[in-house]
Amino acid sequence: MIKEEEYAKRRTALAKKLKKHSITVLVSAKAQQRSNDTEYPYRQNSNFYYMCGFKEDNSALVIIKKEKKIKTYLFVQKKDELLELWTGKRLGQKEAKTIFDVDDIFTMDKFDKKVAELFKDKLSLYLDFTMQDERVDKLKKLGSHLLCHYNISHKVGELRLCKSSAEIALIKKALSITKEAHHLAMSKAKSLHSEDELQAEIEYVFKKQGAYSDAYTSIVACGNNANTLHYIKNDDKLENNKLILIDAGCEYDYYASDITRTIPVSGKFTEPQKELYSMILFVEKEIISMVKAGVMRSDLHSKSEELLCEGLISLGILKGNVKKLIKKKKLKKYYPHGIGHWMGLDVHDTGPYKNTKGKEIPLLAGMVMTVEPGIYIPQDDKSVPKRFRGIGIRIEDDILVTKDACQNLSGEIFKEIKDIESL
Ligand code: GLY
Ligand code: MN
Ligand code: MN
């Protein structure tokens, strides 16, 4: 759990980045319609949540900075007995005051009037332009007399880059559930018939162990389906001599996990599967061993390209010189994505990769990033020896950057061939 003091600390840290005489408004995520009058389960906007920890719809956070000090106001939904009968309990203003350590709490019906008042003597306005929300557009218009409109998302993103120990504890908890789900998949795959059946087993563990949901739609891709990077249909048969690429991770109390394992349906890797898998596993471990503060993510990517390319040459999948093959984008055909991304409240965390001057941000202690090399060989690729065609493999772990090295937070999830086969 993230304590109230931590949210207050985050707001103080944000305030240091804001201009004097500014107003910042963050609005909650909108409930999303699924069809007609049904909605998707509600999930709070990550930037808003990061700054105050409030989980309800129809709410807003306002931060006023005069000279140095800040004032923070939270706007919450009014209690409404009839609506609460249908959609569930609301905290309400009175109860919220006992929990949230802000300067004042108002109900949302006062929002327009209060914000218009607060806009009056300010010079700058910060909004989250990544939201694509008509409430943000309306606020932008309302504040059109202010000198500047700044996007707060980059600044909140900078704060979100390095995780606190409480955040790391939540990611670890998410990973402990995800570990159980992947291990169950390894032990059950042989007895199941379809990708969605396997998906159901994985997500059953997520729910049963108290995860709110999956952190992204699970990918359960058998055989050649693994060569579609964002394959989420998951409705094909499991075929006995094929591999299944499972990219699935739960979200626990708003924090993501993001894990890929590639396992044989039958419980035993075939020779070509083993050769390709061992090569990618070697690369994954090499890259993880390079992760520490000060290293550039782009260097990790370049190294992964070099090692994967060498690996593909040694397996007879590519022919030629490593540097030339990479330059001519021959490797990209089989390794089309990056080595990894920041992870946190969002699976692809919105923390920036470059600073405001456009310079790459090096790895910092406290960051969590994925390392996820993969090779994808389409079934119909005649340029590749037949034994490798239709194989797609990715291995993905979640890594905590520390000052002198790193910690593989998902290191307990089986990935050695002998361990996978043992399950
Ligand atoms: N699961 C999405 C990703 O690996 O980036
Ligand atoms: Mn990932
Ligand atoms: Mn993933």
PDB file of N, CA and C and ligand atoms in Angstrom, residues 216 219 247-248 257-260 341 347-348 370 372 394 396, ligand 3:
ATOM      1  N   TYR A 216      -2.506  -5.891 -19.004  1.00  0.00           N
ATOM      2  CA  TYR A 216      -2.719  -5.692 -20.448  1.00  0.00           C
ATOM      3  C   TYR A 216      -3.375  -6.972 -20.915  1.00  0.00           C
ATOM      4  N   ILE A 219      -1.499 -12.320 -24.050  1.00  0.00           N
ATOM      5  CA  ILE A 219      -1.206 -12.921 -25.355  1.00  0.00           C
ATOM      6  C   ILE A 219      -0.930 -14.396 -25.097  1.00  0.00           C
ATOM      7  N   ASP A 247       2.444 -14.061 -23.060  1.00  0.00           N
ATOM      8  CA  ASP A 247       2.819 -12.754 -22.519  1.00  0.00           C
ATOM      9  C   ASP A 247       1.652 -12.306 -21.656  1.00  0.00           C
ATOM     10  N   ALA A 248       1.779 -12.503 -20.344  1.00  0.00           N
ATOM     11  CA  ALA A 248       0.674 -12.217 -19.443  1.00  0.00           C
ATOM     12  C   ALA A 248       1.204 -11.770 -18.091  1.00  0.00           C
ATOM     13  N   SER A 257       2.752  -6.011 -13.844  1.00  0.00           N
ATOM     14  CA  SER A 257       3.844  -6.955 -14.078  1.00  0.00           C
ATOM     15  C   SER A 257       3.744  -7.288 -15.562  1.00  0.00           C
ATOM     16  N   ASP A 258       4.848  -7.675 -16.171  1.00  0.00           N
ATOM     17  CA  ASP A 258       4.845  -7.896 -17.627  1.00  0.00           C
ATOM     18  C   ASP A 258       5.830  -9.024 -17.938  1.00  0.00           C
ATOM     19  N   ILE A 259       5.289 -10.208 -18.108  1.00  0.00           N
ATOM     20  CA  ILE A 259       6.151 -11.400 -18.222  1.00  0.00           C
ATOM     21  C   ILE A 259       5.806 -12.206 -19.467  1.00  0.00           C
ATOM     22  N   THR A 260       6.835 -12.594 -20.210  1.00  0.00           N
ATOM     23  CA  THR A 260       6.635 -13.530 -21.314  1.00  0.00           C
ATOM     24  C   THR A 260       7.450 -14.789 -21.058  1.00  0.00           C
ATOM     25  N   HIS A 341      11.083  -1.674 -21.886  1.00  0.00           N
ATOM     26  CA  HIS A 341      10.425  -0.390 -21.601  1.00  0.00           C
ATOM     27  C   HIS A 341      10.303  -0.207 -20.096  1.00  0.00           C
ATOM     28  N   VAL A 347       1.778  -0.590 -17.794  1.00  0.00           N
ATOM     29  CA  VAL A 347       2.717  -1.620 -18.243  1.00  0.00           C
ATOM     30  C   VAL A 347       3.811  -0.985 -19.101  1.00  0.00           C
ATOM     31  N   HIS A 348       3.437  -0.100 -20.014  1.00  0.00           N
ATOM     32  CA  HIS A 348       4.419   0.740 -20.706  1.00  0.00           C
ATOM     33  C   HIS A 348       4.377   2.071 -19.963  1.00  0.00           C
ATOM     34  N   THR A 370      11.624  -3.634 -18.422  1.00  0.00           N
ATOM     35  CA  THR A 370      11.550  -5.014 -18.902  1.00  0.00           C
ATOM     36  C   THR A 370      12.762  -5.280 -19.789  1.00  0.00           C
ATOM     37  N   GLU A 372      13.277  -7.954 -22.862  1.00  0.00           N
ATOM     38  CA  GLU A 372      12.408  -8.888 -23.578  1.00  0.00           C
ATOM     39  C   GLU A 372      12.824  -9.150 -25.028  1.00  0.00           C
ATOM     40  N   ARG A 394       9.712 -15.270 -27.290  1.00  0.00           N
ATOM     41  CA  ARG A 394      10.147 -14.085 -26.534  1.00  0.00           C
ATOM     42  C   ARG A 394      10.300 -14.527 -25.087  1.00  0.00           C
ATOM     43  N   GLU A 396      10.728 -12.597 -21.361  1.00  0.00           N
ATOM     44  CA  GLU A 396      10.634 -11.238 -20.797  1.00  0.00           C
ATOM     45  C   GLU A 396      10.632 -11.270 -19.275  1.00  0.00           C
TER      46      GLU A 396
HETATM   47 MN    MN B   3       5.005  -8.384 -22.261  1.00  0.00          MN
END
